[in-house]
Amino acid sequence: MPVASSYFLQDRIMSGPSDYQPSHPVLKWIERRLPILGLMHSSFVAYPTPRNLNYWWTFGAILSFMLAIQIVTGIVLAMHYTPHADLAFRSVELIVRDVNYGWLLRNMHAVGASMFFLAVYIHMFRGLYYGSYKEPREVLWILGVIIYLLMMATGFMGYVLPWGQMSFWGATVITNLFSAVPFFGEDIVTLLWGGYSVGNPTLNRFFSLHYLLPFLIAGVVVLHVWALHVAGQNNPAGVEAKTEKDTVPFTPYATIKDLFGASCFAILYAYFIFYMPNYLGEADNYIPANPGVTPPHIVPEWYYLPFYAILRSIPNKLAGVVAMFGAIIVLVFLPWLDSARTRSSKYRPLAKQFFWIFVAVCVLLGYLGAQPAEGIYVIAGRILTFCYFAYFLIVLPLLARIEKPRPVPNSIADDVLAKTGSKATPMVSTVIALAVAGALFAGSTDSARASERVDTPPAVKWSFAGPFGTFDRGALQRGLKVYKEVCANCHGLSYIAFRNLADQGGPGYSTAQVNALAAEYKVKDGPNDQGEMFERPGRAADYFPSPFPNEQMARAANGGAAPPDLSLITKARSYKRGFPTFIFDFFSNYQEQGPDYLAALLVGFEDEPPAGATIPEGSYYNKYFPGHAIKMPRPLSDGQVTYDDGSPTTVEQYAKDVTAFLMWAAEPHMEARKRLGFQVFVVLLLLSSLLYFTKKKVWAGAH
């Protein structure tokens, strides 16, 4: 009888019985027939929450927030997207350029994917540290792993949809992995492709699944929350709630804490959206997919890199695929691999140290996944792959048998009052592991830099750099003149319409000037009433015409190399900044690798290669071009273009001006993005401040 009473009390504490009684007659009528309001009240208002939860628990609410954003922005983007191999890339660019706030929707969705994975990794590591996978929460944990697998599939398919170079070749490489499956591998790959190579059927399949899977994720999230409410929330102490003193109502206590955590996370999210939208992406994805040209280094998005490193660290293809998927599937069996009675690593000194070593292993695997599969990177990948699996298959089972944990508090209330477990524990092994990992990290970076031997483009002081940067109208107009008189002979600007030159944030031309400029061009149109194509003067609504009617003619006129379209060239070209520079770039808001590289390329030609350097016949030496041999001859020379405003007519000035113009061509809404970003930041900072003081007031009585 006492045991039954204990279970009854625990069930009452965890389920949060609702005393909700609507007062309005309509609500009473609904509640009698469909008690959904009472269910919501019991789940999100009266639900008892452990009073010792820290801010790591707010990532559950943050994930719900991010899922909602991804679904809403994805639905709107799908209204404008064209899932066709010939049109997908252009449709994405037109969304960014021509749809009202399309750039904002695209940035929110693309950056949102990274933020979603960042939040889910923190959520998972929190579960690992505090033992949230242990009895009675096994099903809750397994459902979380299923959500993670669905997220990975959804994210991969979404990455393919822009149909850029990295998207196309990433899809080719990853789908080819299924060919390693014995007997059925080739059939699986053919089914995924919808043919015998990645093409239009593949894109259509991925678009359909990418659209549908988020709703499946939402359904599994409902099950995940249901399982959470059945088993009850874990907490930092790892002890179950026993009395009402151990818990507080979900609303307002957990609600206000989650809102404050979500608002702080939204600040980070907004920073990427408005100031660093391309920081986590690949420049190659601003190049239209080309099945005939393989990128020199194919990498997936950052959130797949640890598993990509595991895949490449094993020389056998099938074994690599098994290891990659096994690295995720092993999480399902974690509740049984770790049989320790103490849940929280807070009271397990050895488990805590090995946990942080495991975190370092995962971070380093992510770094290795972005590096070439050669030399020290492969060796380090194999060592870290062993460490990854050893943590689950050797360390955790062994620690459960040999580790002597510290005493845990008798109740959650005791943990809050006594602050038990707050004493610092020696972290010698963790420090040693991080030091070794850091040395490996730095050593591999230095070796990579030594092997590349490519001059780093000098940093240029751009007017559009930084969070408050704007375009220099004079530079844009001079750059357009350089493009017209020099670059337009070989390079197109097919994503820019003449009318864009009069848009706010652009070169600042009037409508009359735009019409006059457009009329200087001959645009092919038709057919006319006789069924014939004809030429007419350009109009403001027309796009800049290409100098060549097709790629084959462009190649024939340029020694076999097709000159790229310049609409996105400043975003499609970049260079590796290396460690730790790329970390400093995040805080300094530096994202001008493309403009720096392009300006350097235009001035980097040398009449004769340096001693010991050889280039193929028909090529020219450029110290900033990868490999140094470029098909394009020196395009600029002093005095080549006359400026009306008295600016210097030097190669350096031409290069800077045309680069600034092409930066605007690639980011025509940049000024609006930064201006709106400042306003959003002010609102979010005020909101976070208000939520923080509200939270302190609400929680004052609970403590």
XYZ file of C-alpha atoms in Angstrom:
703
model
C 0.000 0.000 0.000
C 2.778 2.557 0.776
C 4.441 1.731 -2.581
C 1.161 2.287 -4.447
C 0.646 5.595 -2.646
C 4.166 6.678 -3.657
C 3.524 5.959 -7.330
C 0.166 7.761 -7.136
C 1.828 10.846 -5.615
C 4.567 10.846 -8.247
C 1.988 10.512 -11.025
C 0.051 13.466 -9.625
C 3.225 15.552 -9.429
C 4.379 14.721 -12.980
C 1.091 14.908 -14.835
C 0.080 18.321 -13.542
C -3.683 17.782 -12.981
C -5.685 20.681 -14.339
C -8.325 22.570 -12.359
C -9.102 24.707 -15.382
C -12.766 25.693 -15.539
C -13.687 28.137 -18.339
C -16.135 30.857 -17.418
C -17.381 31.794 -20.881
C -20.382 29.714 -22.088
C -18.804 29.070 -25.493
C -15.561 27.868 -23.907
C -17.538 25.646 -21.517
C -19.390 24.136 -24.471
C -16.082 23.435 -26.283
C -14.394 22.106 -23.150
C -17.138 19.559 -22.505
C -16.791 18.170 -26.032
C -13.068 18.681 -26.679
C -11.123 19.447 -23.491
C -8.144 20.878 -25.363
C -7.987 24.004 -23.205
C -7.771 21.885 -20.084
C -5.044 19.792 -21.728
C -3.043 22.907 -22.568
C -3.565 24.236 -19.047
C -2.309 21.019 -17.482
C 0.636 20.767 -19.905
C 1.856 24.354 -20.057
C 0.408 26.154 -17.042
C -0.104 23.832 -14.083
C 2.584 21.340 -15.146
C 5.013 20.994 -12.221
C 8.587 21.895 -13.175
C 11.696 21.141 -11.081
C 12.659 24.372 -9.391
C 16.420 23.848 -9.913
C 16.451 23.885 -13.744
C 19.232 26.027 -15.211
C 19.371 27.864 -18.526
C 20.495 24.761 -20.445
C 16.887 23.602 -20.164
C 15.627 26.625 -22.109
C 16.958 25.082 -25.337
C 13.895 22.859 -25.516
C 11.734 25.962 -25.925
C 14.317 27.512 -28.263
C 14.101 24.442 -30.501
C 10.317 24.742 -30.668
C 10.735 28.399 -31.605
C 13.264 27.560 -34.334
C 11.109 24.746 -35.748
C 8.168 27.140 -36.072
C 10.348 29.700 -37.868
C 11.731 27.083 -40.262
C 8.251 25.833 -41.173
C 6.763 29.307 -41.685
C 9.681 30.695 -43.720
C 9.942 27.439 -45.667
C 6.281 27.574 -46.706
C 6.640 31.164 -47.964
C 9.880 30.400 -49.814
C 8.272 27.357 -51.449
C 5.647 29.671 -52.963
C 8.380 31.332 -55.052
C 10.878 28.493 -55.547
C 11.058 26.583 -58.848
C 12.205 22.961 -58.373
C 13.796 22.538 -61.786
C 17.486 21.951 -62.455
C 17.598 24.760 -65.040
C 15.698 27.295 -62.951
C 16.295 26.507 -59.267
C 19.454 28.598 -58.829
C 17.959 31.611 -60.559
C 14.659 31.304 -58.685
C 16.502 31.465 -55.351
C 18.390 34.572 -56.462
C 15.188 36.215 -57.694
C 13.570 35.502 -54.320
C 16.427 37.372 -52.654
C 16.377 40.258 -55.137
C 12.774 40.778 -56.246
C 10.408 39.343 -53.621
C 9.469 41.821 -50.893
C 11.824 41.045 -48.011
C 12.842 37.897 -49.855
C 16.416 38.402 -48.656
C 15.121 38.353 -45.075
C 13.126 35.151 -45.605
C 16.080 33.440 -47.269
C 18.501 34.498 -44.545
C 16.099 33.486 -41.784
C 15.638 30.045 -43.329
C 19.284 29.394 -44.246
C 20.718 30.766 -40.986
C 17.815 29.178 -39.107
C 19.007 25.733 -40.167
C 22.396 26.381 -38.554
C 20.819 27.852 -35.427
C 18.436 24.888 -35.229
C 21.360 22.448 -35.251
C 23.368 24.570 -32.809
C 20.445 24.492 -30.372
C 19.874 20.760 -30.832
C 23.558 19.982 -30.198
C 23.481 22.003 -26.972
C 20.229 20.246 -26.054
C 21.798 16.826 -26.675
C 25.038 17.583 -24.822
C 22.972 18.823 -21.884
C 21.095 15.524 -21.904
C 24.394 13.628 -21.989
C 25.895 15.612 -19.117
C 22.899 15.397 -16.798
C 21.917 11.824 -17.689
C 18.527 12.700 -19.174
C 18.566 9.427 -21.113
C 18.381 7.247 -18.010
C 15.318 5.453 -16.633
C 12.450 6.355 -16.857
C 13.235 8.615 -19.843
C 14.538 6.077 -22.356
C 11.661 6.589 -24.811
C 11.990 10.354 -24.454
C 15.687 10.089 -25.419
C 15.045 7.716 -28.342
C 12.386 10.043 -29.729
C 14.951 12.846 -29.519
C 17.422 10.781 -31.568
C 14.691 10.139 -34.158
C 14.040 13.898 -34.365
C 17.772 14.429 -34.878
C 17.891 11.894 -37.726
C 14.900 13.540 -39.392
C 16.571 16.930 -38.972
C 19.714 15.663 -40.662
C 17.726 14.317 -43.618
C 15.693 17.521 -43.895
C 18.764 19.746 -43.660
C 20.652 17.769 -46.288
C 17.786 17.925 -48.771
C 17.322 21.635 -48.120
C 21.021 22.227 -48.754
C 20.624 20.722 -52.217
C 17.714 22.963 -53.272
C 19.678 26.148 -54.193
C 21.390 23.965 -56.823
C 24.773 25.613 -56.465
C 28.104 23.887 -57.014
C 28.486 22.653 -53.450
C 24.809 21.653 -53.294
C 25.036 19.576 -56.463
C 28.299 17.855 -55.639
C 27.342 17.379 -52.005
C 24.213 15.581 -53.192
C 26.294 13.491 -55.590
C 28.815 12.439 -52.949
C 26.380 11.763 -50.107
C 23.807 9.850 -52.174
C 26.632 7.781 -53.677
C 27.373 6.488 -50.185
C 24.325 4.229 -50.429
C 26.011 2.351 -53.271
C 28.171 0.738 -50.554
C 25.130 -1.213 -49.307
C 25.608 -4.845 -50.417
C 23.276 -6.190 -53.136
C 20.816 -3.252 -53.106
C 23.153 -0.246 -53.044
C 22.993 0.687 -56.719
C 19.207 0.332 -56.756
C 18.891 2.630 -53.740
C 21.078 5.269 -55.417
C 19.087 5.051 -58.656
C 15.854 5.437 -56.680
C 17.197 8.513 -54.883
C 18.440 10.059 -58.116
C 15.392 9.196 -60.182
C 17.824 8.257 -62.948
C 21.480 7.497 -63.488
C 22.901 10.769 -62.177
C 21.909 13.642 -59.941
C 19.528 15.763 -61.984
C 16.076 17.234 -62.223
C 14.206 14.180 -60.801
C 16.600 14.257 -57.804
C 15.843 17.911 -57.204
C 12.096 17.295 -57.344
C 12.317 14.376 -54.910
C 14.405 16.374 -52.475
C 12.113 19.406 -52.691
C 9.032 17.291 -51.926
C 10.689 15.544 -48.995
C 12.233 18.740 -47.668
C 8.774 20.304 -47.632
C 7.083 17.338 -45.935
C 9.661 16.225 -43.359
C 9.371 19.314 -41.091
C 5.731 18.439 -40.485
C 6.801 14.895 -39.594
C 9.394 16.405 -37.242
C 6.643 18.489 -35.647
C 4.613 15.310 -35.105
C 7.522 13.518 -33.437
C 8.140 16.636 -31.332
C 4.571 16.305 -30.020
C 5.382 12.692 -29.026
C 8.648 13.906 -27.499
C 6.806 16.468 -25.350
C 4.174 13.855 -24.453
C 6.886 11.451 -23.285
C 8.449 14.313 -21.314
C 5.187 14.974 -19.493
C 4.689 11.288 -18.730
C 8.197 10.705 -17.326
C 8.695 14.212 -15.955
C 11.613 16.540 -16.532
C 15.085 15.643 -15.426
C 17.038 18.291 -13.517
C 20.677 19.176 -12.735
C 20.632 17.160 -9.514
C 19.303 14.074 -11.304
C 16.838 13.249 -8.500
C 13.098 12.832 -8.930
C 10.569 15.289 -7.550
C 9.095 13.934 -4.318
C 7.051 16.749 -2.817
C 5.426 19.955 -3.981
C 8.410 21.881 -2.560
C 10.545 20.384 -5.325
C 8.529 21.922 -8.156
C 7.006 25.142 -9.380
C 4.178 25.628 -11.913
C 5.375 25.768 -15.529
C 3.662 29.127 -15.935
C 4.853 31.683 -15.008
C 8.186 30.281 -13.756
C 9.480 28.148 -16.627
C 7.602 30.222 -19.207
C 9.321 33.489 -18.342
C 12.699 31.758 -18.101
C 12.216 30.151 -21.527
C 11.128 33.464 -23.029
C 14.232 35.180 -21.686
C 16.472 32.382 -23.000
C 14.760 32.487 -26.401
C 15.155 36.277 -26.621
C 18.888 35.994 -25.901
C 19.204 33.250 -28.522
C 17.275 35.456 -30.969
C 19.999 38.106 -30.590
C 22.607 35.614 -31.821
C 20.227 34.471 -34.559
C 19.627 38.075 -35.664
C 23.371 38.796 -35.690
C 23.871 36.125 -38.338
C 20.763 37.118 -40.318
C 21.586 40.813 -40.611
C 25.364 41.010 -40.327
C 26.950 37.620 -41.096
C 24.501 35.749 -43.379
C 27.257 33.963 -45.332
C 29.628 33.257 -42.445
C 28.594 29.606 -42.089
C 28.131 28.911 -45.802
C 30.375 28.006 -48.737
C 31.266 30.489 -51.465
C 31.012 27.740 -54.100
C 27.278 27.573 -53.516
C 26.934 30.961 -55.227
C 28.118 29.291 -58.436
C 25.362 27.552 -60.467
C 25.635 23.766 -60.428
C 27.974 22.468 -63.126
C 28.165 18.659 -63.492
C 31.311 19.044 -65.611
C 33.393 20.891 -62.987
C 34.124 19.301 -59.622
C 34.935 21.664 -56.721
C 38.470 21.147 -55.401
C 37.173 20.359 -51.917
C 33.633 19.114 -51.309
C 32.336 19.694 -47.794
C 28.838 19.523 -46.293
C 27.330 22.077 -43.935
C 29.159 22.543 -40.628
C 26.643 20.535 -38.609
C 27.466 17.356 -40.583
C 31.243 17.745 -40.429
C 31.974 15.438 -37.428
C 30.199 12.542 -39.136
C 31.798 13.396 -42.479
C 35.204 13.184 -40.759
C 34.303 9.754 -39.374
C 33.237 8.615 -42.848
C 36.512 9.715 -44.448
C 38.749 8.388 -41.696
C 38.005 4.785 -42.664
C 39.532 3.646 -45.989
C 36.846 1.047 -46.744
C 33.722 2.680 -48.199
C 31.176 0.312 -46.607
C 32.928 0.415 -43.237
C 33.019 4.215 -43.411
C 29.290 4.410 -44.114
C 28.547 1.973 -41.275
C 30.742 4.003 -38.907
C 29.091 7.283 -39.928
C 25.561 6.021 -39.320
C 26.738 4.037 -36.305
C 27.979 7.256 -34.721
C 24.347 8.384 -34.585
C 22.636 5.043 -33.953
C 24.851 4.396 -30.912
C 22.983 7.236 -29.191
C 19.818 5.096 -29.200
C 21.507 2.517 -26.956
C 22.992 5.055 -24.566
C 20.433 4.370 -21.766
C 21.720 0.792 -21.580
C 25.409 1.484 -22.253
C 25.580 3.764 -19.208
C 24.189 1.773 -16.291
C 25.437 4.096 -13.536
C 22.799 4.769 -10.894
C 23.762 8.428 -10.490
C 22.304 10.420 -13.367
C 24.045 13.776 -13.293
C 27.747 14.145 -14.113
C 27.624 16.959 -11.578
C 28.181 14.273 -8.924
C 30.440 12.012 -11.041
C 33.953 13.546 -11.163
C 35.388 11.088 -13.688
C 32.300 11.148 -15.897
C 32.448 14.947 -15.940
C 36.065 14.952 -17.152
C 35.431 12.360 -19.848
C 32.344 14.274 -20.968
C 34.380 17.397 -21.701
C 37.001 15.302 -23.454
C 34.187 13.917 -25.610
C 33.012 17.451 -26.407
C 36.554 18.335 -27.508
C 36.636 15.201 -29.690
C 33.390 16.210 -31.415
C 34.625 19.758 -32.053
C 37.906 18.515 -33.504
C 36.107 15.987 -35.690
C 34.070 18.898 -37.025
C 37.271 20.765 -37.828
C 38.801 17.737 -39.561
C 35.656 17.240 -41.615
C 36.294 20.611 -43.265
C 39.916 19.775 -44.149
C 41.297 17.782 -47.105
C 41.378 14.009 -46.562
C 45.150 13.759 -46.594
C 48.211 13.535 -44.368
C 47.838 14.396 -40.720
C 44.122 15.080 -41.135
C 43.424 11.416 -41.921
C 45.561 10.160 -39.031
C 43.942 12.584 -36.603
C 40.503 11.597 -37.918
C 41.137 7.920 -37.182
C 42.365 8.649 -33.671
C 39.371 10.852 -32.899
C 36.927 8.390 -34.474
C 38.242 5.730 -32.090
C 37.866 8.179 -29.184
C 34.284 8.958 -30.223
C 33.136 5.334 -30.167
C 35.292 4.508 -27.140
C 33.367 7.056 -25.091
C 30.092 5.191 -25.612
C 31.303 1.587 -25.856
C 34.186 1.555 -23.362
C 34.310 4.612 -21.111
C 30.660 4.885 -20.016
C 30.159 1.137 -19.323
C 33.468 1.047 -17.440
C 32.770 4.147 -15.382
C 29.432 2.691 -14.302
C 31.381 -0.125 -12.618
C 34.431 1.612 -11.168
C 33.454 5.210 -10.441
C 32.439 6.241 -6.950
C 30.075 9.208 -7.262
C 29.695 11.945 -4.685
C 26.522 11.969 -2.529
C 23.488 13.393 -4.285
C 20.940 15.609 -2.473
C 17.885 13.965 -0.953
C 15.543 16.178 -2.932
C 15.419 18.994 -5.452
C 14.586 21.419 -2.645
C 17.745 20.376 -0.786
C 19.777 20.936 -3.962
C 18.408 24.457 -4.323
C 18.986 25.362 -0.662
C 22.330 23.647 -0.074
C 23.847 24.232 -3.537
C 25.142 20.692 -3.319
C 27.610 19.711 -6.007
C 28.853 23.204 -6.732
C 32.414 22.470 -5.552
C 35.018 22.545 -8.267
C 36.556 19.199 -9.168
C 40.011 18.587 -10.623
C 39.879 18.611 -14.412
C 43.477 17.564 -15.072
C 42.694 14.993 -17.746
C 40.325 17.400 -19.489
C 42.961 20.142 -19.570
C 45.543 17.702 -20.939
C 43.144 16.490 -23.636
C 42.233 20.019 -24.673
C 45.927 21.014 -24.774
C 46.807 18.038 -26.985
C 43.801 18.747 -29.194
C 44.776 22.409 -29.467
C 48.347 21.510 -30.438
C 47.042 19.102 -33.077
C 44.636 21.758 -34.307
C 47.331 24.431 -34.606
C 49.865 22.048 -36.132
C 47.502 20.836 -38.806
C 46.531 24.418 -39.632
C 50.172 25.464 -40.032
C 50.911 22.469 -42.258
C 47.897 23.274 -44.401
C 48.992 26.876 -44.826
C 52.519 25.779 -45.707
C 51.237 23.382 -48.352
C 48.958 25.948 -50.007
C 51.648 28.620 -50.657
C 49.129 31.116 -52.006
C 49.542 34.796 -51.226
C 46.808 36.105 -48.952
C 44.884 39.014 -50.497
C 45.531 42.262 -48.608
C 42.610 43.655 -46.633
C 40.996 46.681 -48.291
C 39.143 49.383 -46.396
C 35.645 49.148 -47.879
C 32.919 51.691 -47.212
C 30.350 48.884 -46.971
C 32.250 46.923 -44.312
C 31.031 46.633 -40.728
C 27.563 46.742 -39.188
C 26.940 50.348 -40.285
C 28.712 50.237 -43.644
C 27.100 51.762 -46.738
C 27.971 51.836 -50.406
C 29.918 54.771 -51.794
C 27.658 56.057 -54.613
C 30.588 57.572 -56.480
C 32.517 54.293 -56.330
C 29.467 52.372 -57.599
C 29.020 54.705 -60.562
C 32.723 54.555 -61.406
C 32.651 50.781 -61.035
C 29.725 50.526 -63.438
C 31.738 52.533 -65.966
C 34.698 50.145 -65.600
C 32.349 47.190 -66.019
C 30.764 48.661 -69.169
C 34.039 49.623 -70.842
C 36.207 46.679 -69.765
C 34.419 43.725 -68.182
C 31.210 43.654 -70.254
C 33.145 42.510 -73.317
C 33.490 39.036 -71.771
C 31.417 38.879 -68.569
C 27.663 39.029 -68.128
C 25.659 40.614 -65.313
C 22.502 38.603 -65.863
C 20.901 39.004 -62.406
C 20.870 42.801 -62.524
C 18.098 44.688 -64.320
C 18.671 48.250 -65.498
C 15.889 49.392 -63.142
C 17.961 48.159 -60.185
C 20.404 50.997 -60.809
C 17.737 53.416 -59.534
C 16.817 51.339 -56.476
C 17.403 52.677 -52.989
C 20.803 51.605 -51.713
C 22.217 51.348 -55.245
C 24.359 53.590 -57.486
C 21.820 56.396 -57.147
C 20.810 56.984 -60.759
C 17.542 58.705 -61.629
C 14.812 56.998 -63.664
C 15.695 59.127 -66.704
C 19.372 58.159 -66.440
C 18.429 54.482 -66.187
C 16.214 54.696 -69.261
C 18.999 56.390 -71.204
C 21.540 53.787 -70.081
C 19.248 50.906 -70.996
C 18.608 52.371 -74.464
C 22.346 52.132 -75.204
C 22.025 48.325 -75.274
C 20.470 46.141 -77.946
C 18.218 43.448 -76.478
C 17.055 40.390 -78.399
C 13.268 40.003 -78.296
C 10.487 38.199 -80.080
C 9.164 36.431 -81.891
C 7.248 39.185 -83.707
C 4.082 38.755 -85.769
C 6.125 37.131 -88.505
C 7.613 34.634 -86.045
C 11.092 36.159 -86.195
C 13.402 37.286 -83.406
C 14.474 40.932 -83.515
C 16.609 43.435 -81.651
C 15.300 46.527 -79.894
C 16.710 49.198 -77.585
C 16.866 48.122 -73.962
C 14.270 49.148 -71.398
C 14.539 49.708 -67.677
C 12.858 46.350 -66.992
C 15.442 44.415 -69.061
C 18.431 42.663 -67.560
C 21.992 43.397 -68.632
C 22.496 41.320 -71.803
C 25.203 38.670 -71.933
C 28.101 39.262 -74.340
C 27.753 35.700 -75.659
C 24.577 33.834 -76.660
C 25.756 30.566 -75.053
C 28.544 29.051 -72.990
C 30.135 27.245 -75.941
C 30.686 30.502 -77.811
C 32.055 32.096 -74.662
C 34.590 29.283 -74.318
C 35.569 29.448 -77.973
C 36.266 33.176 -77.685
C 38.317 32.861 -74.484
C 40.753 30.037 -74.999
C 38.425 27.310 -73.752
C 37.553 28.993 -70.423
C 34.053 30.460 -70.085
C 34.153 33.867 -68.339
C 31.884 33.690 -65.269
C 28.828 35.873 -64.828
C 29.757 38.685 -62.442
C 26.403 39.130 -60.676
C 27.491 37.016 -57.707
C 31.246 36.957 -58.176
C 32.069 38.698 -54.884
C 30.087 36.072 -52.963
C 31.214 33.166 -55.150
C 34.912 33.822 -54.513
C 36.640 33.589 -51.175
C 39.741 32.298 -49.453
C 40.401 30.446 -46.207
C 41.189 32.704 -43.291
C 42.403 29.873 -41.061
C 42.442 29.468 -37.301
C 42.048 31.557 -35.191
C 41.372 34.376 -37.674
C 37.932 33.106 -38.624
C 36.913 33.304 -34.959
C 38.029 36.931 -34.748
C 36.123 37.580 -37.996
C 32.897 36.678 -36.221
C 33.364 39.361 -33.587
C 34.771 41.977 -35.973
C 31.936 41.414 -38.458
C 34.447 40.753 -41.239
C 32.887 39.130 -44.309
C 34.735 40.834 -47.161
C 36.869 37.869 -48.260
C 35.238 37.950 -51.700
C 35.790 41.675 -52.409
C 39.337 41.500 -51.012
C 40.128 38.529 -53.233
C 38.603 40.060 -56.363
C 40.375 43.409 -55.920
C 43.667 41.587 -55.317
C 43.138 39.358 -58.350
C 42.689 42.368 -60.633
C 46.027 43.860 -59.539
C 47.875 40.587 -59.016
C 49.035 39.962 -62.579
C 52.776 39.750 -63.201
C 54.475 39.939 -66.593
C 56.809 37.046 -65.837
C 56.355 34.154 -63.373
C 58.762 34.134 -60.428
C 61.857 31.971 -60.625
C 60.953 28.307 -60.440
C 57.283 28.822 -61.320
C 55.876 27.507 -64.597
C 52.453 28.043 -66.135
C 50.774 26.360 -69.122
C 50.921 27.994 -72.520
C 48.051 30.416 -73.072
C 47.806 31.207 -69.341
C 48.921 34.231 -67.350
C 50.565 34.413 -63.943
C 48.539 35.878 -61.071
C 49.917 35.592 -57.553
C 46.464 35.570 -55.937
C 44.756 33.077 -58.244
C 44.718 29.461 -56.949
C 47.413 27.636 -58.896
C 48.577 31.036 -60.247
C 47.757 30.123 -63.883
C 44.732 32.077 -65.119
C 43.291 32.175 -68.639
C 42.216 35.809 -68.386
C 44.880 38.307 -69.531
C 45.570 41.411 -67.507
C 42.256 43.327 -67.854
C 43.225 46.738 -66.463
C 45.923 49.287 -67.146
C 46.506 52.847 -65.977
C 44.506 55.486 -67.868
C 42.271 52.888 -69.504
C 38.962 54.377 -68.255
C 38.325 58.108 -67.903
C 36.628 59.262 -64.699
C 34.516 62.407 -64.790
C 34.863 63.138 -61.080
C 38.640 63.471 -61.073
C 39.379 60.194 -59.251
C 42.769 58.583 -59.981
C 42.759 56.540 -63.188
C 45.023 53.778 -61.844
C 44.702 50.019 -61.851
C 44.308 50.005 -58.071
C 41.436 52.516 -58.229
C 39.736 50.686 -61.101
C 39.982 47.401 -59.212
C 38.523 48.878 -56.039
C 35.684 50.666 -57.852
C 34.557 47.748 -60.014
C 34.765 45.420 -56.991
C 32.548 47.777 -54.987
C 30.049 47.836 -57.861
C 30.065 44.040 -58.110
C 29.579 43.793 -54.361
C 26.426 45.848 -54.754
C 25.386 43.613 -57.678
C 25.708 40.587 -55.393
C 24.072 42.261 -52.362
C 21.675 44.959 -53.645
C 19.732 44.988 -50.358
C 22.779 45.157 -48.092
C 22.071 48.637 -46.736
C 18.431 47.753 -46.009
C 19.598 44.556 -44.302
C 21.962 46.373 -41.975
C 19.500 49.176 -41.288
C 16.726 46.758 -40.342
C 19.232 44.712 -38.348
C 20.030 47.686 -36.123
C 16.331 48.251 -35.429
C 15.786 44.567 -34.645
C 18.771 44.560 -32.290
C 17.426 47.524 -30.351
C 14.048 45.812 -29.961
C 15.596 42.473 -28.937
C 17.917 44.079 -26.398
C 15.032 45.983 -24.826
C 12.863 42.850 -24.852
C 15.614 40.761 -23.250
C 16.166 43.380 -20.559
C 12.468 43.520 -19.715
C 12.200 39.724 -19.667
C 15.268 39.444 -17.439
C 13.909 41.789 -14.756
C 10.473 40.173 -15.035
C 12.059 36.766 -14.555
C 13.948 37.955 -11.478
C 10.749 39.305 -9.961
C 8.767 36.138 -10.742
C 11.472 33.836 -9.365
C 12.190 35.924 -6.261
C 9.483 34.150 -4.277
C 10.434 30.677 -5.559
C 13.982 30.950 -4.239
